[in-house]
Amino acid sequence: MKIVRSIDELRAQLRGQLRTAFVPTMGNLHEGHLSLMRLARQEGDPVVASIFVNRLQFGPSEDFDKYPRTFEDDAEKLEREGVYVLFAPDEREMYPVPQEFRVSPPATLGGVLEGEFRPGFFTGVTTVVLKLLSCVGPQAAIFGKKDYQQLMIVRQMAQQFALPTRIVAAETVRDGDGLALSSRNGYLSASERAEAPRLYRCLGAVRERLLAARGLADAGGGIGMDLIDELETAAMAQLRGHGWAPDYLSVRRQRDLLPPTADDANSEPLVVLAAARLGATRLIDNLEV
C-alpha cells in the first residue's frame, strides 16, 4: 500500500486509472469501515482510502483536537484489506488557504434531523467530500448507511453537480446485540455499552409496527399520521425512561427525508432515524422500512 500526503502525488499515482473506488474516512477505523473497503473492491480497482479529520464539520462545542487519531493502526488495517493508496493529507495540504468557498445543502435536507442539532455540520461534510472527490477522481465512492442523512446529501450533491462518481451505499455493520459499529462506541462505559442496543431495539419496534400497519392498508387500515406520532412519541419516552437524552426519533421518506404525508405513508419507502445521547456519548442509527 502506498501512503501519499499531497494532492499532486495522489493524482500522479492515480493517473490513467479509470475504475478507482474510493472510501473517505476520518480514521479510527473499525470493522464497519473495513466492510466499506471490501465493498469498494467489488465496485472498482484500485481501491483508495483517505484519512483526514475535517475541522470544517466540527461545531464550536465539539472537540476537534480530541478526536481519536490512530494512524499507524489504521494503516495496517487498510493494507490487510488490499487498499492500493492511502491518501493522508494534513490540514495545510487540504486547506492551504482558508476554505471560503463552501458547499451548502438545501435547508430542507441539510437543516433537519442532524442538521438541526449540529448547525453547519453538513456544509463541512459536503465541502470536504467534494474536494476529496476532486482530488481522487473515482468512478465510485462508498458511504455507509449508518450516516443515512450524510449518504442522501452526498448522493444528491453528486447528482446536482453532475459528478462522474457513482455514490454506493453500504449496509450498516452491527455487533451481535444490534449496536451499530461506530468510533463513538469506544467512549461508552461498560454499563452504557450494555444499554446502548436499546436505540436499535426502539427503531426496530417502530419499523415492525409500520410494516404491520402497511400490511393492513388494503383492508382499510394502513399507516396514518396518528400512528406515526404515537410511535415516535412512545419511542422517545422509552429512551428517556432509561436514561437517554434523545434529540430526535423520526419517521421520514427515504427519498428526501421529509415527513411522509397521509397520501404517501403507505406507498413511499420510509426510514426511521434517531440520535440520542447516552451519558456523554451521542449515538445515531436508522432502519429502512
PDB file of C-alpha atoms in Angstrom:
ATOM      1  CA  MET A   1       0.000   0.000   0.000  1.00  0.00           C
ATOM      2  CA  LYS A   2       1.282   3.448  -0.924  1.00  0.00           C
ATOM      3  CA  ILE A   3       0.771   6.264   1.579  1.00  0.00           C
ATOM      4  CA  VAL A   4       0.647   9.667  -0.095  1.00  0.00           C
ATOM      5  CA  ARG A   5       0.396  13.021   1.630  1.00  0.00           C
ATOM      6  CA  SER A   6      -0.024  15.537  -1.183  1.00  0.00           C
ATOM      7  CA  ILE A   7      -2.718  16.089  -3.794  1.00  0.00           C
ATOM      8  CA  ASP A   8      -0.144  16.270  -6.582  1.00  0.00           C
ATOM      9  CA  GLU A   9       1.377  12.949  -5.538  1.00  0.00           C
ATOM     10  CA  LEU A  10      -2.070  11.371  -5.300  1.00  0.00           C
ATOM     11  CA  ARG A  11      -3.035  12.487  -8.787  1.00  0.00           C
ATOM     12  CA  ALA A  12       0.284  11.306 -10.200  1.00  0.00           C
ATOM     13  CA  GLN A  13      -0.201   7.910  -8.562  1.00  0.00           C
ATOM     14  CA  LEU A  14      -3.712   7.525  -9.991  1.00  0.00           C
ATOM     15  CA  ARG A  15      -3.068   8.945 -13.454  1.00  0.00           C
ATOM     16  CA  GLY A  16      -4.649   6.721 -16.077  1.00  0.00           C
ATOM     17  CA  GLN A  17      -6.777   4.798 -13.568  1.00  0.00           C
ATOM     18  CA  LEU A  18     -10.377   4.807 -14.792  1.00  0.00           C
ATOM     19  CA  ARG A  19     -12.058   2.434 -12.310  1.00  0.00           C
ATOM     20  CA  THR A  20     -10.890   3.792  -8.967  1.00  0.00           C
ATOM     21  CA  ALA A  21     -13.148   3.075  -5.974  1.00  0.00           C
ATOM     22  CA  PHE A  22     -12.807   5.488  -3.061  1.00  0.00           C
ATOM     23  CA  VAL A  23     -13.640   5.324   0.650  1.00  0.00           C
ATOM     24  CA  PRO A  24     -13.239   8.587   2.597  1.00  0.00           C
ATOM     25  CA  THR A  25     -12.745   8.269   6.382  1.00  0.00           C
ATOM     26  CA  MET A  26     -11.595  10.271   9.381  1.00  0.00           C
ATOM     27  CA  GLY A  27      -9.595   7.323  10.701  1.00  0.00           C
ATOM     28  CA  ASN A  28     -10.002   5.444  13.999  1.00  0.00           C
ATOM     29  CA  LEU A  29     -11.145   2.553  11.835  1.00  0.00           C
ATOM     30  CA  HIS A  30     -13.348  -0.345  12.938  1.00  0.00           C
ATOM     31  CA  GLU A  31     -14.975  -3.299  11.207  1.00  0.00           C
ATOM     32  CA  GLY A  32     -17.659  -1.063   9.725  1.00  0.00           C
ATOM     33  CA  HIS A  33     -15.027   0.943   7.862  1.00  0.00           C
ATOM     34  CA  LEU A  34     -13.263  -2.205   6.714  1.00  0.00           C
ATOM     35  CA  SER A  35     -16.506  -3.558   5.276  1.00  0.00           C
ATOM     36  CA  LEU A  36     -16.590  -0.434   3.083  1.00  0.00           C
ATOM     37  CA  MET A  37     -13.141  -1.326   1.743  1.00  0.00           C
ATOM     38  CA  ARG A  38     -14.378  -4.812   0.826  1.00  0.00           C
ATOM     39  CA  LEU A  39     -17.374  -3.379  -0.984  1.00  0.00           C
ATOM     40  CA  ALA A  40     -15.057  -0.938  -2.758  1.00  0.00           C
ATOM     41  CA  ARG A  41     -13.051  -3.875  -4.138  1.00  0.00           C
ATOM     42  CA  GLN A  42     -16.259  -5.119  -5.777  1.00  0.00           C
ATOM     43  CA  GLU A  43     -17.029  -1.694  -7.230  1.00  0.00           C
ATOM     44  CA  GLY A  44     -13.682  -0.797  -8.776  1.00  0.00           C
ATOM     45  CA  ASP A  45      -9.927  -1.162  -8.936  1.00  0.00           C
ATOM     46  CA  PRO A  46      -7.725   0.179  -7.446  1.00  0.00           C
ATOM     47  CA  VAL A  47      -9.169   0.983  -4.019  1.00  0.00           C
ATOM     48  CA  VAL A  48      -8.202   4.321  -2.500  1.00  0.00           C
ATOM     49  CA  ALA A  49      -8.932   5.284   1.098  1.00  0.00           C
ATOM     50  CA  SER A  50      -8.395   8.617   2.775  1.00  0.00           C
ATOM     51  CA  ILE A  51      -7.835   9.562   6.404  1.00  0.00           C
ATOM     52  CA  PHE A  52      -8.455  13.209   7.160  1.00  0.00           C
ATOM     53  CA  VAL A  53     -10.006  14.678  10.298  1.00  0.00           C
ATOM     54  CA  ASN A  54     -12.019  17.516   8.822  1.00  0.00           C
ATOM     55  CA  ARG A  55     -12.135  20.576  11.038  1.00  0.00           C
ATOM     56  CA  LEU A  56     -14.931  22.141   8.974  1.00  0.00           C
ATOM     57  CA  GLN A  57     -17.541  19.668  10.226  1.00  0.00           C
ATOM     58  CA  PHE A  58     -16.838  20.158  13.933  1.00  0.00           C
ATOM     59  CA  GLY A  59     -19.091  22.591  15.782  1.00  0.00           C
ATOM     60  CA  PRO A  60     -17.932  25.038  18.463  1.00  0.00           C
ATOM     61  CA  SER A  61     -18.864  22.608  21.258  1.00  0.00           C
ATOM     62  CA  GLU A  62     -17.304  19.565  19.524  1.00  0.00           C
ATOM     63  CA  ASP A  63     -13.661  18.981  20.355  1.00  0.00           C
ATOM     64  CA  PHE A  64     -11.735  18.596  17.113  1.00  0.00           C
ATOM     65  CA  ASP A  65      -8.461  18.136  18.993  1.00  0.00           C
ATOM     66  CA  LYS A  66      -9.775  15.166  20.992  1.00  0.00           C
ATOM     67  CA  TYR A  67     -10.954  13.158  18.004  1.00  0.00           C
ATOM     68  CA  PRO A  68      -9.024   9.857  18.245  1.00  0.00           C
ATOM     69  CA  ARG A  69      -6.135   9.609  15.809  1.00  0.00           C
ATOM     70  CA  THR A  70      -4.826   6.068  15.342  1.00  0.00           C
ATOM     71  CA  PHE A  71      -2.967   6.364  12.064  1.00  0.00           C
ATOM     72  CA  GLU A  72      -0.447   3.516  12.358  1.00  0.00           C
ATOM     73  CA  ASP A  73      -3.097   1.002  13.406  1.00  0.00           C
ATOM     74  CA  ASP A  74      -5.448   2.286  10.689  1.00  0.00           C
ATOM     75  CA  ALA A  75      -2.776   1.949   8.003  1.00  0.00           C
ATOM     76  CA  GLU A  76      -2.087  -1.657   8.993  1.00  0.00           C
ATOM     77  CA  LYS A  77      -5.797  -2.497   8.748  1.00  0.00           C
ATOM     78  CA  LEU A  78      -6.113  -0.868   5.341  1.00  0.00           C
ATOM     79  CA  GLU A  79      -3.089  -2.682   3.992  1.00  0.00           C
ATOM     80  CA  ARG A  80      -4.553  -6.019   5.102  1.00  0.00           C
ATOM     81  CA  GLU A  81      -7.743  -5.116   3.204  1.00  0.00           C
ATOM     82  CA  GLY A  82      -5.857  -4.620  -0.040  1.00  0.00           C
ATOM     83  CA  VAL A  83      -6.112  -0.832  -0.257  1.00  0.00           C
ATOM     84  CA  TYR A  84      -3.801   0.394  -3.013  1.00  0.00           C
ATOM     85  CA  VAL A  85      -3.367   4.044  -1.974  1.00  0.00           C
ATOM     86  CA  LEU A  86      -3.971   5.704   1.380  1.00  0.00           C
ATOM     87  CA  PHE A  87      -4.331   9.468   0.999  1.00  0.00           C
ATOM     88  CA  ALA A  88      -3.440  11.085   4.326  1.00  0.00           C
ATOM     89  CA  PRO A  89      -3.093  14.839   3.885  1.00  0.00           C
ATOM     90  CA  ASP A  90      -2.601  17.303   6.712  1.00  0.00           C
ATOM     91  CA  GLU A  91      -4.660  20.463   7.095  1.00  0.00           C
ATOM     92  CA  ARG A  92      -2.125  22.609   5.257  1.00  0.00           C
ATOM     93  CA  GLU A  93      -2.454  20.340   2.231  1.00  0.00           C
ATOM     94  CA  MET A  94      -6.244  20.238   2.192  1.00  0.00           C
ATOM     95  CA  TYR A  95      -6.755  23.867   3.175  1.00  0.00           C
ATOM     96  CA  PRO A  96      -3.644  25.817   2.116  1.00  0.00           C
ATOM     97  CA  VAL A  97      -5.755  28.980   2.297  1.00  0.00           C
ATOM     98  CA  PRO A  98      -8.946  29.497   4.319  1.00  0.00           C
ATOM     99  CA  GLN A  99     -11.718  27.443   2.716  1.00  0.00           C
ATOM    100  CA  GLU A 100     -14.030  30.353   1.980  1.00  0.00           C
ATOM    101  CA  PHE A 101     -15.859  28.558  -0.839  1.00  0.00           C
ATOM    102  CA  ARG A 102     -18.295  26.128   0.775  1.00  0.00           C
ATOM    103  CA  VAL A 103     -20.940  23.682  -0.436  1.00  0.00           C
ATOM    104  CA  SER A 104     -24.213  24.157   1.431  1.00  0.00           C
ATOM    105  CA  PRO A 105     -27.015  21.574   1.152  1.00  0.00           C
ATOM    106  CA  PRO A 106     -30.574  22.913   0.889  1.00  0.00           C
ATOM    107  CA  ALA A 107     -32.160  23.603   4.260  1.00  0.00           C
ATOM    108  CA  THR A 108     -34.924  21.063   3.594  1.00  0.00           C
ATOM    109  CA  LEU A 109     -32.317  18.288   3.534  1.00  0.00           C
ATOM    110  CA  GLY A 110     -29.308  19.649   5.411  1.00  0.00           C
ATOM    111  CA  GLY A 111     -31.081  21.705   8.061  1.00  0.00           C
ATOM    112  CA  VAL A 112     -33.258  18.939   9.550  1.00  0.00           C
ATOM    113  CA  LEU A 113     -32.507  15.981  11.849  1.00  0.00           C
ATOM    114  CA  GLU A 114     -28.690  16.049  12.279  1.00  0.00           C
ATOM    115  CA  GLY A 115     -28.539  19.466  10.627  1.00  0.00           C
ATOM    116  CA  GLU A 116     -30.907  20.925  13.211  1.00  0.00           C
ATOM    117  CA  PHE A 117     -28.819  19.742  16.149  1.00  0.00           C
ATOM    118  CA  ARG A 118     -25.398  20.245  14.506  1.00  0.00           C
ATOM    119  CA  PRO A 119     -25.650  23.525  12.573  1.00  0.00           C
ATOM    120  CA  GLY A 120     -23.089  23.781   9.798  1.00  0.00           C
ATOM    121  CA  PHE A 121     -22.144  20.112  10.038  1.00  0.00           C
ATOM    122  CA  PHE A 122     -23.292  19.136   6.566  1.00  0.00           C
ATOM    123  CA  THR A 123     -21.715  22.189   4.966  1.00  0.00           C
ATOM    124  CA  GLY A 124     -18.410  20.944   6.374  1.00  0.00           C
ATOM    125  CA  VAL A 125     -19.112  17.403   5.158  1.00  0.00           C
ATOM    126  CA  THR A 126     -20.145  18.298   1.619  1.00  0.00           C
ATOM    127  CA  THR A 127     -17.275  20.755   1.204  1.00  0.00           C
ATOM    128  CA  VAL A 128     -14.609  18.216   2.145  1.00  0.00           C
ATOM    129  CA  VAL A 129     -16.288  15.378   0.218  1.00  0.00           C
ATOM    130  CA  LEU A 130     -16.444  17.453  -2.956  1.00  0.00           C
ATOM    131  CA  LYS A 131     -12.792  18.369  -2.509  1.00  0.00           C
ATOM    132  CA  LEU A 132     -11.749  14.765  -1.896  1.00  0.00           C
ATOM    133  CA  LEU A 133     -13.694  13.555  -4.929  1.00  0.00           C
ATOM    134  CA  SER A 134     -11.940  16.233  -6.982  1.00  0.00           C
ATOM    135  CA  CYS A 135      -8.569  15.020  -5.714  1.00  0.00           C
ATOM    136  CA  VAL A 136      -9.175  11.292  -6.238  1.00  0.00           C
ATOM    137  CA  GLY A 137     -11.413  11.326  -9.314  1.00  0.00           C
ATOM    138  CA  PRO A 138     -13.076   7.972  -8.532  1.00  0.00           C
ATOM    139  CA  GLN A 139     -15.692   6.231 -10.627  1.00  0.00           C
ATOM    140  CA  ALA A 140     -17.324   5.003  -7.393  1.00  0.00           C
ATOM    141  CA  ALA A 141     -17.306   6.236  -3.794  1.00  0.00           C
ATOM    142  CA  ILE A 142     -18.601   4.186  -0.864  1.00  0.00           C
ATOM    143  CA  PHE A 143     -20.622   5.653   2.028  1.00  0.00           C
ATOM    144  CA  GLY A 144     -22.274   3.749   4.871  1.00  0.00           C
ATOM    145  CA  LYS A 145     -25.996   3.791   5.556  1.00  0.00           C
ATOM    146  CA  LYS A 146     -25.387   4.343   9.262  1.00  0.00           C
ATOM    147  CA  ASP A 147     -24.866   8.012   8.402  1.00  0.00           C
ATOM    148  CA  TYR A 148     -28.076   7.960   6.381  1.00  0.00           C
ATOM    149  CA  GLN A 149     -28.623  11.677   6.036  1.00  0.00           C
ATOM    150  CA  GLN A 150     -24.998  12.178   5.011  1.00  0.00           C
ATOM    151  CA  LEU A 151     -25.416   9.493   2.342  1.00  0.00           C
ATOM    152  CA  MET A 152     -28.544  11.187   0.958  1.00  0.00           C
ATOM    153  CA  ILE A 153     -26.867  14.596   0.894  1.00  0.00           C
ATOM    154  CA  VAL A 154     -23.697  13.344  -0.801  1.00  0.00           C
ATOM    155  CA  ARG A 155     -25.753  11.429  -3.350  1.00  0.00           C
ATOM    156  CA  GLN A 156     -27.826  14.483  -4.242  1.00  0.00           C
ATOM    157  CA  MET A 157     -24.730  16.690  -4.351  1.00  0.00           C
ATOM    158  CA  ALA A 158     -23.102  14.311  -6.842  1.00  0.00           C
ATOM    159  CA  GLN A 159     -26.234  14.342  -8.991  1.00  0.00           C
ATOM    160  CA  GLN A 160     -26.696  18.107  -8.994  1.00  0.00           C
ATOM    161  CA  PHE A 161     -23.034  18.808  -9.777  1.00  0.00           C
ATOM    162  CA  ALA A 162     -23.007  16.075 -12.461  1.00  0.00           C
ATOM    163  CA  LEU A 163     -20.005  14.447 -10.820  1.00  0.00           C
ATOM    164  CA  PRO A 164     -18.634  11.416 -12.698  1.00  0.00           C
ATOM    165  CA  THR A 165     -18.700   9.423  -9.457  1.00  0.00           C
ATOM    166  CA  ARG A 166     -21.312   6.829  -8.555  1.00  0.00           C
ATOM    167  CA  ILE A 167     -22.244   7.004  -4.864  1.00  0.00           C
ATOM    168  CA  VAL A 168     -22.577   3.472  -3.489  1.00  0.00           C
ATOM    169  CA  ALA A 169     -24.469   2.775  -0.247  1.00  0.00           C
ATOM    170  CA  ALA A 170     -23.106   0.167   2.177  1.00  0.00           C
ATOM    171  CA  GLU A 171     -25.276  -1.577   4.759  1.00  0.00           C
ATOM    172  CA  THR A 172     -24.732  -0.784   8.431  1.00  0.00           C
ATOM    173  CA  VAL A 173     -22.466  -3.232  10.269  1.00  0.00           C
ATOM    174  CA  ARG A 174     -23.654  -4.187  13.753  1.00  0.00           C
ATOM    175  CA  ASP A 175     -22.409  -6.036  16.793  1.00  0.00           C
ATOM    176  CA  GLY A 176     -24.240  -9.213  17.753  1.00  0.00           C
ATOM    177  CA  ASP A 177     -26.610  -7.281  20.031  1.00  0.00           C
ATOM    178  CA  GLY A 178     -27.594  -4.886  17.253  1.00  0.00           C
ATOM    179  CA  LEU A 179     -25.499  -1.859  18.167  1.00  0.00           C
ATOM    180  CA  ALA A 180     -24.276  -0.127  15.013  1.00  0.00           C
ATOM    181  CA  LEU A 181     -20.492  -0.037  14.874  1.00  0.00           C
ATOM    182  CA  SER A 182     -19.155   3.462  15.427  1.00  0.00           C
ATOM    183  CA  SER A 183     -15.944   5.093  16.558  1.00  0.00           C
ATOM    184  CA  ARG A 184     -18.044   6.730  19.285  1.00  0.00           C
ATOM    185  CA  ASN A 185     -18.840   3.374  20.885  1.00  0.00           C
ATOM    186  CA  GLY A 186     -15.370   3.423  22.416  1.00  0.00           C
ATOM    187  CA  TYR A 187     -16.468   6.295  24.646  1.00  0.00           C
ATOM    188  CA  LEU A 188     -19.191   4.200  26.320  1.00  0.00           C
ATOM    189  CA  SER A 189     -18.672   2.854  29.836  1.00  0.00           C
ATOM    190  CA  ALA A 190     -19.388  -0.833  30.470  1.00  0.00           C
ATOM    191  CA  SER A 191     -22.893  -0.084  31.767  1.00  0.00           C
ATOM    192  CA  GLU A 192     -23.595   2.308  28.893  1.00  0.00           C
ATOM    193  CA  ARG A 193     -22.408  -0.270  26.377  1.00  0.00           C
ATOM    194  CA  ALA A 194     -24.896  -2.765  27.838  1.00  0.00           C
ATOM    195  CA  GLU A 195     -27.684  -0.191  27.489  1.00  0.00           C
ATOM    196  CA  ALA A 196     -26.695   1.105  24.036  1.00  0.00           C
ATOM    197  CA  PRO A 197     -28.522  -1.552  21.925  1.00  0.00           C
ATOM    198  CA  ARG A 198     -31.819  -0.139  23.167  1.00  0.00           C
ATOM    199  CA  LEU A 199     -31.617   2.503  20.439  1.00  0.00           C
ATOM    200  CA  TYR A 200     -31.622  -0.216  17.779  1.00  0.00           C
ATOM    201  CA  ARG A 201     -34.449  -2.058  19.538  1.00  0.00           C
ATOM    202  CA  CYS A 202     -36.576   1.101  19.632  1.00  0.00           C
ATOM    203  CA  LEU A 203     -36.029   1.644  15.926  1.00  0.00           C
ATOM    204  CA  GLY A 204     -36.852  -1.982  15.249  1.00  0.00           C
ATOM    205  CA  ALA A 205     -40.094  -1.780  17.214  1.00  0.00           C
ATOM    206  CA  VAL A 206     -41.214   1.289  15.255  1.00  0.00           C
ATOM    207  CA  ARG A 207     -40.286  -0.413  11.986  1.00  0.00           C
ATOM    208  CA  GLU A 208     -42.270  -3.562  12.834  1.00  0.00           C
ATOM    209  CA  ARG A 209     -45.374  -1.541  13.747  1.00  0.00           C
ATOM    210  CA  LEU A 210     -45.144   0.403  10.496  1.00  0.00           C
ATOM    211  CA  LEU A 211     -44.740  -2.762   8.436  1.00  0.00           C
ATOM    212  CA  ALA A 212     -47.689  -4.395  10.212  1.00  0.00           C
ATOM    213  CA  ALA A 213     -49.868  -1.350   9.611  1.00  0.00           C
ATOM    214  CA  ARG A 214     -48.845  -1.125   5.967  1.00  0.00           C
ATOM    215  CA  GLY A 215     -49.868  -4.753   5.533  1.00  0.00           C
ATOM    216  CA  LEU A 216     -53.418  -3.772   6.507  1.00  0.00           C
ATOM    217  CA  ALA A 217     -53.664  -0.903   4.026  1.00  0.00           C
ATOM    218  CA  ASP A 218     -55.755  -2.883   1.538  1.00  0.00           C
ATOM    219  CA  ALA A 219     -58.231  -3.770   4.300  1.00  0.00           C
ATOM    220  CA  GLY A 220     -58.856  -0.156   5.249  1.00  0.00           C
ATOM    221  CA  GLY A 221     -56.047   0.144   7.770  1.00  0.00           C
ATOM    222  CA  GLY A 222     -52.569   1.306   6.998  1.00  0.00           C
ATOM    223  CA  ILE A 223     -50.103   3.874   8.268  1.00  0.00           C
ATOM    224  CA  GLY A 224     -51.771   7.062   9.435  1.00  0.00           C
ATOM    225  CA  MET A 225     -50.312  10.271  10.787  1.00  0.00           C
ATOM    226  CA  ASP A 226     -51.679   9.470  14.249  1.00  0.00           C
ATOM    227  CA  LEU A 227     -49.809   6.156  14.287  1.00  0.00           C
ATOM    228  CA  ILE A 228     -46.541   7.803  13.282  1.00  0.00           C
ATOM    229  CA  ASP A 229     -46.918  10.430  16.002  1.00  0.00           C
ATOM    230  CA  GLU A 230     -47.747   7.740  18.555  1.00  0.00           C
ATOM    231  CA  LEU A 231     -44.752   5.598  17.631  1.00  0.00           C
ATOM    232  CA  GLU A 232     -42.294   8.498  17.640  1.00  0.00           C
ATOM    233  CA  THR A 233     -43.565   9.765  20.996  1.00  0.00           C
ATOM    234  CA  ALA A 234     -43.523   6.338  22.641  1.00  0.00           C
ATOM    235  CA  ALA A 235     -40.014   5.513  21.434  1.00  0.00           C
ATOM    236  CA  MET A 236     -38.640   8.857  22.659  1.00  0.00           C
ATOM    237  CA  ALA A 237     -40.331   8.295  26.028  1.00  0.00           C
ATOM    238  CA  GLN A 238     -38.834   4.831  26.332  1.00  0.00           C
ATOM    239  CA  LEU A 239     -35.350   6.177  25.695  1.00  0.00           C
ATOM    240  CA  ARG A 240     -35.806   8.969  28.244  1.00  0.00           C
ATOM    241  CA  GLY A 241     -37.110   6.437  30.756  1.00  0.00           C
ATOM    242  CA  HIS A 242     -33.823   4.522  30.515  1.00  0.00           C
ATOM    243  CA  GLY A 243     -31.518   7.487  30.946  1.00  0.00           C
ATOM    244  CA  TRP A 244     -31.120   8.635  27.343  1.00  0.00           C
ATOM    245  CA  ALA A 245     -31.376  12.218  26.116  1.00  0.00           C
ATOM    246  CA  PRO A 246     -32.839  11.839  22.601  1.00  0.00           C
ATOM    247  CA  ASP A 247     -32.518  14.612  20.040  1.00  0.00           C
ATOM    248  CA  TYR A 248     -34.953  13.004  17.638  1.00  0.00           C
ATOM    249  CA  LEU A 249     -36.552   9.734  16.593  1.00  0.00           C
ATOM    250  CA  SER A 250     -38.404  10.392  13.385  1.00  0.00           C
ATOM    251  CA  VAL A 251     -40.124   8.571  10.544  1.00  0.00           C
ATOM    252  CA  ARG A 252     -39.188  10.059   7.166  1.00  0.00           C
ATOM    253  CA  ARG A 253     -39.422   9.323   3.466  1.00  0.00           C
ATOM    254  CA  GLN A 254     -36.257   7.704   2.182  1.00  0.00           C
ATOM    255  CA  ARG A 255     -36.010   9.748  -0.994  1.00  0.00           C
ATOM    256  CA  ASP A 256     -35.875  13.210   0.563  1.00  0.00           C
ATOM    257  CA  LEU A 257     -36.038  12.757   4.375  1.00  0.00           C
ATOM    258  CA  LEU A 258     -39.248  14.777   4.547  1.00  0.00           C
ATOM    259  CA  PRO A 259     -42.049  13.558   6.835  1.00  0.00           C
ATOM    260  CA  PRO A 260     -44.480  11.287   4.993  1.00  0.00           C
ATOM    261  CA  THR A 261     -47.933  12.614   4.209  1.00  0.00           C
ATOM    262  CA  ALA A 262     -51.267  10.881   4.624  1.00  0.00           C
ATOM    263  CA  ASP A 263     -51.254  10.256   0.868  1.00  0.00           C
ATOM    264  CA  ASP A 264     -47.843   8.590   0.613  1.00  0.00           C
ATOM    265  CA  ALA A 265     -47.187   6.955   4.009  1.00  0.00           C
ATOM    266  CA  ASN A 266     -48.336   3.570   2.710  1.00  0.00           C
ATOM    267  CA  SER A 267     -46.635   3.745  -0.678  1.00  0.00           C
ATOM    268  CA  GLU A 268     -43.328   5.544  -0.114  1.00  0.00           C
ATOM    269  CA  PRO A 269     -40.234   3.721   1.187  1.00  0.00           C
ATOM    270  CA  LEU A 270     -39.668   5.067   4.708  1.00  0.00           C
ATOM    271  CA  VAL A 271     -36.773   5.223   7.126  1.00  0.00           C
ATOM    272  CA  VAL A 272     -36.743   5.645  10.912  1.00  0.00           C
ATOM    273  CA  LEU A 273     -33.828   7.769  12.108  1.00  0.00           C
ATOM    274  CA  ALA A 274     -32.672   8.555  15.626  1.00  0.00           C
ATOM    275  CA  ALA A 275     -29.985  10.411  17.533  1.00  0.00           C
ATOM    276  CA  ALA A 276     -29.694  10.251  21.297  1.00  0.00           C
ATOM    277  CA  ARG A 277     -27.106  10.904  23.948  1.00  0.00           C
ATOM    278  CA  LEU A 278     -26.242   8.156  26.428  1.00  0.00           C
ATOM    279  CA  GLY A 279     -24.123   9.710  29.128  1.00  0.00           C
ATOM    280  CA  ALA A 280     -21.609  11.872  27.275  1.00  0.00           C
ATOM    281  CA  THR A 281     -21.802   9.858  24.036  1.00  0.00           C
ATOM    282  CA  ARG A 282     -24.124  10.768  21.185  1.00  0.00           C
ATOM    283  CA  LEU A 283     -25.228   7.796  19.075  1.00  0.00           C
ATOM    284  CA  ILE A 284     -27.098   7.768  15.766  1.00  0.00           C
ATOM    285  CA  ASP A 285     -28.827   4.936  13.963  1.00  0.00           C
ATOM    286  CA  ASN A 286     -31.567   4.215  11.448  1.00  0.00           C
ATOM    287  CA  LEU A 287     -33.610   1.429   9.900  1.00  0.00           C
ATOM    288  CA  GLU A 288     -35.238   1.423   6.493  1.00  0.00           C
ATOM    289  CA  VAL A 289     -38.904   0.411   6.306  1.00  0.00           C
TER     290      VAL A 289
END
